Coordinates of C-alpha atoms and ligand atoms in Angstrom, one line a residue:
M62 CA -22.3 -143.2 5.1
S63 CA -21.3 -146.8 5.4
R64 CA -18.0 -148.4 4.3
I65 CA -17.9 -150.5 1.1
V66 CA -16.4 -153.9 1.7
T67 CA -15.0 -156.3 -0.9
G68 CA -13.2 -159.0 1.1
L69 CA -14.8 -162.5 1.1
N70 CA -13.7 -162.8 4.8
T71 CA -16.5 -160.3 5.5
L72 CA -19.0 -163.1 4.9
E73 CA -17.5 -165.3 7.7
P74 CA -18.6 -167.5 9.5
F75 CA -20.2 -168.6 6.2
V76 CA -17.9 -171.0 4.3
L77 CA -17.9 -170.5 0.6
T78 CA -17.5 -173.6 -1.6
R79 CA -14.6 -173.7 -4.1
E80 CA -17.1 -173.0 -6.9
A81 CA -18.5 -170.0 -5.0
V82 CA -15.0 -168.6 -4.7
A83 CA -14.5 -169.1 -8.4
A84 CA -17.8 -167.3 -9.0
A85 CA -16.5 -164.4 -7.0
G86 CA -13.4 -164.4 -9.2
E87 CA -15.7 -163.9 -12.3
F88 CA -18.2 -161.7 -10.6
P89 CA -16.6 -159.8 -7.7
F90 CA -18.2 -159.6 -4.2
K91 CA -18.9 -156.1 -2.9
T92 CA -21.4 -154.7 -0.5
T93 CA -21.8 -152.0 2.3
E94 CA -21.4 -152.5 6.0
Y95 CA -24.9 -151.1 6.3
Y96 CA -26.5 -153.7 4.0
L97 CA -24.5 -156.5 5.7
S98 CA -25.9 -155.3 9.0
L99 CA -29.4 -156.3 7.7
V100 CA -28.3 -160.0 7.5
R101 CA -29.9 -162.0 10.3
S102 CA -28.2 -165.3 9.6
C103 CA -25.2 -166.0 7.4
S104 CA -27.0 -168.6 5.3
E105 CA -28.3 -168.7 1.8
D106 CA -31.8 -168.8 3.4
D107 CA -31.4 -165.3 4.6
P108 CA -33.0 -162.9 2.0
V109 CA -30.3 -160.2 2.4
F110 CA -27.4 -162.6 2.5
R111 CA -28.6 -164.5 -0.5
Q112 CA -28.5 -161.3 -2.6
I113 CA -24.8 -160.6 -1.8
V114 CA -23.2 -164.0 -1.3
P115 CA -21.4 -165.5 -4.4
S116 CA -22.8 -168.9 -5.3
G117 CA -21.1 -171.7 -7.4
E118 CA -24.3 -171.9 -9.4
E119 CA -23.4 -168.5 -11.0
I120 CA -20.8 -170.1 -13.2
A121 CA -22.7 -173.3 -14.1
G122 CA -24.4 -173.5 -17.5
N123 CA -23.6 -171.2 -20.4
Y124 CA -26.2 -168.6 -20.7
P125 CA -25.1 -165.4 -22.6
S126 CA -23.8 -162.4 -20.7
D127 CA -25.8 -159.9 -22.8
P128 CA -28.9 -161.6 -24.2
F129 CA -30.6 -158.2 -24.6
M130 CA -27.9 -157.0 -26.9
E131 CA -27.4 -153.8 -25.0
E132 CA -24.0 -153.2 -26.4
E133 CA -25.3 -153.6 -29.9
K134 CA -28.2 -151.3 -29.4
M135 CA -26.1 -148.2 -28.5
P136 CA -26.3 -145.7 -31.4
V137 CA -24.0 -143.4 -29.3
P138 CA -21.9 -144.2 -26.3
H139 CA -23.8 -145.1 -23.1
L140 CA -27.3 -144.8 -24.7
I141 CA -29.4 -148.0 -25.2
H142 CA -32.2 -147.5 -27.7
R143 CA -34.6 -150.4 -27.9
Y144 CA -38.1 -148.8 -28.0
P145 CA -39.3 -146.1 -30.4
Q146 CA -39.6 -143.3 -27.9
R147 CA -37.6 -144.6 -24.9
A148 CA -33.9 -145.0 -24.1
V149 CA -31.7 -146.0 -21.2
F150 CA -28.6 -144.0 -20.5
L151 CA -25.8 -145.9 -18.6
A152 CA -24.3 -143.0 -16.6
N153 CA -21.7 -145.1 -14.8
N154 CA -20.6 -148.7 -14.3
F155 CA -20.2 -149.0 -10.5
C156 CA -22.5 -149.7 -7.5
A157 CA -22.2 -149.6 -3.8
S158 CA -23.3 -153.3 -3.5
N159 CA -23.0 -155.9 -6.2
C160 CA -26.4 -157.7 -6.3
R161 CA -25.8 -161.3 -7.3
H162 CA -28.9 -161.2 -9.5
C163 CA -27.7 -158.2 -11.5
M164 CA -28.4 -158.6 -15.3
R165 CA -25.4 -156.3 -15.9
K166 CA -22.9 -158.2 -13.8
R167 CA -20.8 -158.6 -17.0
I168 CA -19.4 -155.1 -16.4
W169 CA -18.4 -155.6 -12.7
K170 CA -14.7 -156.2 -13.5
E171 CA -14.4 -153.1 -15.7
K172 CA -12.5 -150.1 -14.4
P173 CA -14.9 -147.8 -12.6
S174 CA -15.9 -145.0 -15.0
S175 CA -18.7 -142.6 -15.8
A176 CA -19.9 -141.0 -19.0
S177 CA -18.2 -137.7 -19.8
L178 CA -20.1 -134.4 -20.2
E179 CA -19.4 -134.6 -23.9
E180 CA -21.0 -138.0 -24.1
V181 CA -24.0 -136.8 -22.2
R182 CA -24.4 -134.0 -24.7
E183 CA -24.1 -136.4 -27.6
A184 CA -26.7 -138.7 -26.1
A185 CA -29.1 -135.7 -25.4
D186 CA -28.6 -134.6 -29.1
Y187 CA -29.4 -138.1 -30.3
C188 CA -32.6 -138.1 -28.2
R189 CA -33.7 -134.8 -29.7
R190 CA -33.0 -136.0 -33.3
S191 CA -34.8 -139.3 -32.7
G192 CA -37.8 -138.0 -30.9
I193 CA -37.1 -139.9 -27.6
E194 CA -39.5 -138.8 -24.9
D195 CA -38.6 -141.0 -22.0
V196 CA -35.0 -141.6 -20.7
I197 CA -34.0 -143.8 -17.8
I198 CA -30.7 -142.8 -16.3
S199 CA -29.2 -146.1 -15.1
G200 CA -25.8 -147.6 -14.5
G201 CA -24.2 -148.9 -12.3
D202 CA -25.9 -146.7 -9.7
P203 CA -26.2 -143.0 -10.8
F204 CA -26.8 -141.9 -7.2
L205 CA -23.0 -142.5 -6.7
L206 CA -22.2 -139.7 -9.1
P207 CA -21.4 -136.2 -7.8
P208 CA -24.8 -134.5 -7.2
E209 CA -23.9 -131.6 -9.6
F210 CA -23.0 -134.0 -12.4
L211 CA -26.2 -136.1 -12.0
G212 CA -28.2 -132.9 -11.9
E213 CA -26.4 -131.8 -15.1
I214 CA -27.1 -135.1 -16.9
A215 CA -30.8 -134.7 -16.0
T216 CA -30.9 -131.1 -17.1
L217 CA -29.2 -131.8 -20.4
F218 CA -31.6 -134.6 -21.3
R219 CA -34.6 -132.4 -20.4
K220 CA -33.5 -129.1 -22.0
R221 CA -31.1 -130.0 -24.7
G222 CA -32.6 -133.5 -25.5
G223 CA -36.2 -132.3 -25.2
V224 CA -37.0 -135.4 -23.1
K225 CA -40.4 -135.3 -21.3
V226 CA -40.1 -138.1 -18.8
L227 CA -36.9 -138.7 -16.8
R228 CA -36.3 -141.6 -14.5
I229 CA -33.3 -142.5 -12.4
G230 CA -32.7 -146.1 -11.3
T231 CA -31.0 -146.5 -8.0
R232 CA -30.4 -149.1 -5.3
L233 CA -28.4 -146.8 -3.1
P234 CA -31.3 -145.9 -0.7
V235 CA -31.6 -149.7 0.0
V236 CA -28.0 -150.6 0.4
D237 CA -26.7 -147.4 2.0
P238 CA -29.3 -144.6 2.6
G239 CA -26.7 -142.6 4.6
R240 CA -24.7 -142.1 1.3
V241 CA -27.7 -140.2 -0.3
S242 CA -26.9 -136.6 0.5
G243 CA -29.3 -133.7 1.1
K244 CA -27.4 -131.9 -1.7
L245 CA -28.3 -134.7 -4.2
L246 CA -32.0 -134.5 -3.3
K247 CA -32.0 -130.7 -3.5
T248 CA -30.2 -130.8 -6.9
L249 CA -32.7 -133.3 -8.3
S250 CA -35.7 -131.4 -6.9
H251 CA -34.7 -128.6 -9.3
V252 CA -35.2 -130.9 -12.3
S253 CA -38.7 -132.2 -11.2
P254 CA -40.8 -134.0 -12.1
I255 CA -38.3 -136.8 -11.9
Y256 CA -39.2 -140.5 -11.2
I257 CA -36.9 -142.4 -8.9
M258 CA -36.9 -146.1 -9.6
L259 CA -36.0 -147.8 -6.3
H260 CA -35.0 -151.5 -6.0
Y261 CA -36.4 -153.1 -2.8
N262 CA -36.7 -156.8 -3.0
H263 CA -37.7 -157.9 0.5
P264 CA -39.2 -156.3 3.7
A265 CA -36.0 -157.2 5.5
E266 CA -34.5 -154.2 3.6
W267 CA -36.6 -151.7 5.5
T268 CA -34.9 -149.7 8.3
P269 CA -35.8 -146.5 10.2
Q270 CA -32.9 -144.8 8.4
G271 CA -34.1 -146.0 4.9
D272 CA -37.7 -145.0 5.8
E273 CA -36.5 -141.5 6.8
L274 CA -34.7 -141.1 3.5
L275 CA -37.9 -142.1 1.6
R276 CA -39.8 -139.5 3.6
K277 CA -37.2 -136.8 2.7
M278 CA -37.2 -137.8 -1.0
G279 CA -41.0 -137.5 -1.1
T280 CA -40.8 -134.1 0.6
C281 CA -38.3 -133.0 -2.1
G282 CA -41.0 -133.7 -4.7
L283 CA -39.3 -136.8 -6.1
I284 CA -41.8 -139.4 -7.4
L285 CA -40.9 -142.7 -5.9
M286 CA -41.5 -146.0 -7.7
N287 CA -40.0 -149.5 -7.1
Q288 CA -38.8 -152.2 -9.4
S289 CA -38.3 -155.5 -7.5
V290 CA -36.8 -158.6 -9.0
L291 CA -38.5 -161.9 -8.4
L292 CA -35.8 -164.1 -6.8
K293 CA -36.0 -167.7 -6.0
G294 CA -35.2 -168.2 -2.3
V295 CA -35.5 -164.5 -1.6
N296 CA -39.0 -163.3 -2.2
D297 CA -40.8 -166.0 -4.2
E298 CA -43.7 -166.3 -1.7
A299 CA -47.0 -164.5 -1.9
S300 CA -46.9 -163.6 1.8
V301 CA -43.4 -161.9 1.4
L302 CA -44.4 -160.1 -1.8
G303 CA -47.7 -158.9 -0.3
E304 CA -45.8 -157.5 2.7
L305 CA -43.2 -155.9 0.4
F306 CA -45.8 -154.3 -2.0
M307 CA -48.0 -153.0 0.8
G308 CA -45.1 -151.8 2.8
L309 CA -43.8 -149.8 -0.2
L310 CA -47.2 -148.2 -0.8
E311 CA -47.4 -147.3 2.9
R312 CA -44.0 -145.6 2.5
G313 CA -45.2 -143.5 -0.5
V314 CA -43.5 -145.8 -3.1
K315 CA -45.6 -147.3 -6.0
P316 CA -44.6 -150.9 -6.8
Y317 CA -44.2 -150.5 -10.5
Y318 CA -42.6 -153.7 -11.8
I319 CA -41.6 -157.0 -10.5
H320 CA -39.0 -158.3 -12.9
Q321 CA -38.9 -161.9 -13.9
C322 CA -35.2 -162.7 -13.2
D323 CA -33.3 -162.7 -16.5
L324 CA -31.8 -165.6 -18.2
V325 CA -28.3 -164.1 -18.1
R326 CA -25.0 -165.8 -17.2
G327 CA -24.5 -165.7 -13.4
V328 CA -28.1 -165.2 -12.5
T329 CA -30.2 -168.1 -13.6
H330 CA -30.3 -169.8 -10.2
F331 CA -32.6 -167.1 -9.1
W332 CA -35.1 -167.8 -11.9
V333 CA -38.7 -168.7 -10.9
D334 CA -40.8 -170.6 -13.4
L335 CA -43.0 -168.1 -15.3
S336 CA -46.2 -169.9 -14.4
R337 CA -45.4 -169.6 -10.7
S338 CA -44.5 -165.9 -11.2
V339 CA -47.9 -165.2 -12.7
G340 CA -49.5 -167.5 -10.0
L341 CA -48.0 -165.3 -7.3
L342 CA -49.6 -162.2 -8.7
R343 CA -52.9 -164.2 -8.9
E344 CA -52.6 -165.1 -5.2
L345 CA -52.2 -161.5 -4.3
Q346 CA -54.8 -159.9 -6.5
G347 CA -57.9 -158.9 -4.5
Y348 CA -56.0 -159.5 -1.2
I349 CA -53.8 -156.4 -1.3
S350 CA -54.6 -152.8 -2.5
G351 CA -54.9 -152.7 -6.3
L352 CA -52.4 -149.9 -6.2
A353 CA -49.8 -152.2 -4.7
L354 CA -49.9 -154.9 -7.4
P355 CA -47.1 -154.3 -10.0
Y356 CA -46.8 -155.7 -13.5
L357 CA -44.7 -158.7 -14.0
A358 CA -42.0 -157.6 -16.5
V359 CA -40.3 -160.2 -18.6
D360 CA -37.3 -159.0 -20.7
V361 CA -37.2 -161.3 -23.7
P362 CA -33.8 -162.1 -25.2
G363 CA -32.7 -160.6 -28.5
G364 CA -33.3 -157.0 -27.4
L365 CA -37.0 -157.3 -28.3
G366 CA -38.2 -155.4 -25.1
K367 CA -40.3 -156.3 -22.1
V368 CA -43.5 -158.3 -22.1
L369 CA -45.8 -157.1 -19.3
L370 CA -47.9 -159.8 -17.6
G371 CA -50.7 -159.5 -15.0
P372 CA -52.5 -162.0 -12.8
S373 CA -55.1 -162.8 -15.4
D374 CA -52.7 -163.7 -18.2
S375 CA -52.7 -167.2 -19.5
L376 CA -49.4 -168.7 -20.6
P377 CA -49.6 -170.7 -23.8
R378 CA -46.7 -173.2 -24.3
K379 CA -44.9 -174.3 -27.4
E380 CA -41.9 -176.6 -27.8
G381 CA -41.5 -176.8 -24.0
K382 CA -41.3 -173.0 -23.6
Y383 CA -43.7 -170.2 -23.0
L384 CA -45.1 -168.4 -26.0
L385 CA -45.0 -164.6 -25.3
R386 CA -46.0 -161.7 -27.5
T387 CA -43.8 -158.6 -27.5
Y388 CA -45.2 -155.0 -27.7
T389 CA -44.8 -155.2 -31.5
G390 CA -46.9 -158.3 -31.7
R391 CA -43.9 -160.6 -32.4
E392 CA -44.2 -164.1 -30.9
V393 CA -41.2 -165.4 -28.9
L394 CA -40.4 -168.6 -27.1
Y395 CA -39.2 -168.0 -23.6
G396 CA -37.8 -170.2 -20.9
F397 CA -34.9 -172.4 -19.9
D398 CA -33.1 -174.3 -22.6
S399 CA -33.9 -177.9 -22.1
Ligands
LIG593 S1 -27.7 -151.9 -8.0 FE1 -28.6 -152.5 -9.9 S2 -26.9 -152.2 -11.4 FE2 -26.0 -152.3 -9.3 S3 -25.4 -154.4 -9.0 FE3 -27.5 -154.1 -8.2 S4 -28.9 -154.7 -9.8 FE4 -26.9 -154.3 -10.7

């Protein structure tokens, strides 16, 4: 297990601007010594460094902190219900490493906490009442919870809540594989099938230790999928994405989504223009395994859900923005405010 570090002096010799220090005041810096060891050069051109270094751009502009209205879409504590049969359960509010592109960075300054057993039961009961079939256990990072508790959460949703599909979102295998215990894997294997949604963004995040963990997770019967985020200056090149997606597949991990970076306060400097995002998929289609090509997932503001795009999608425009259609058929305008 690697130590978690929070001091900005850890980033030396890189010199933060005054604005970047202010950004760290609003959105605290935190990472692990393991993830820091993957940095090859202390510069914003380094794909790992860029994901952990505070930037002055985070506090420029005034995009909303919660455009997806997560707080308003919670019928019971910790459970976000946006789709008819699917919900997200926020099990805790802390991570081992604060990703600068996190769409929930608004909660980073909260006191670390997790859902209580009573709240999990309440959420499971709500799922049963509402006919929810698919629950994503997210956070924070649920892999940081005690193994027995995470196992209990999963069991309660499955048995008490009647949930058919269970997913757990985690970045811990990427930022500190040594912290993922054998006990956790064994506990989760008892609740199988369970889908583990990993979060690799760049081939520089692969290590022998991480690969060994993926192998063990597979052996325990966990189904491994990956959700990357498309990040300007980190992975917005077809060659990088091709290597990432094929490398994931080779390691037994299905690239499921690549998320369009959200238009959320503190994150927008990572945003890639949507036509370029689709263009990157187009460049890859036919040149990598069809299994390796993920959907491009765009979360549209207003809590209207995700729009999934593929390499063949055209992008009509209106009033200087992209015209997207949600899963309910509703048309929404999407893009930077001009
Ligand atoms: S691991 Fe996920 S929830 Fe945690 S900071 Fe990174 S993106 Fe946010």
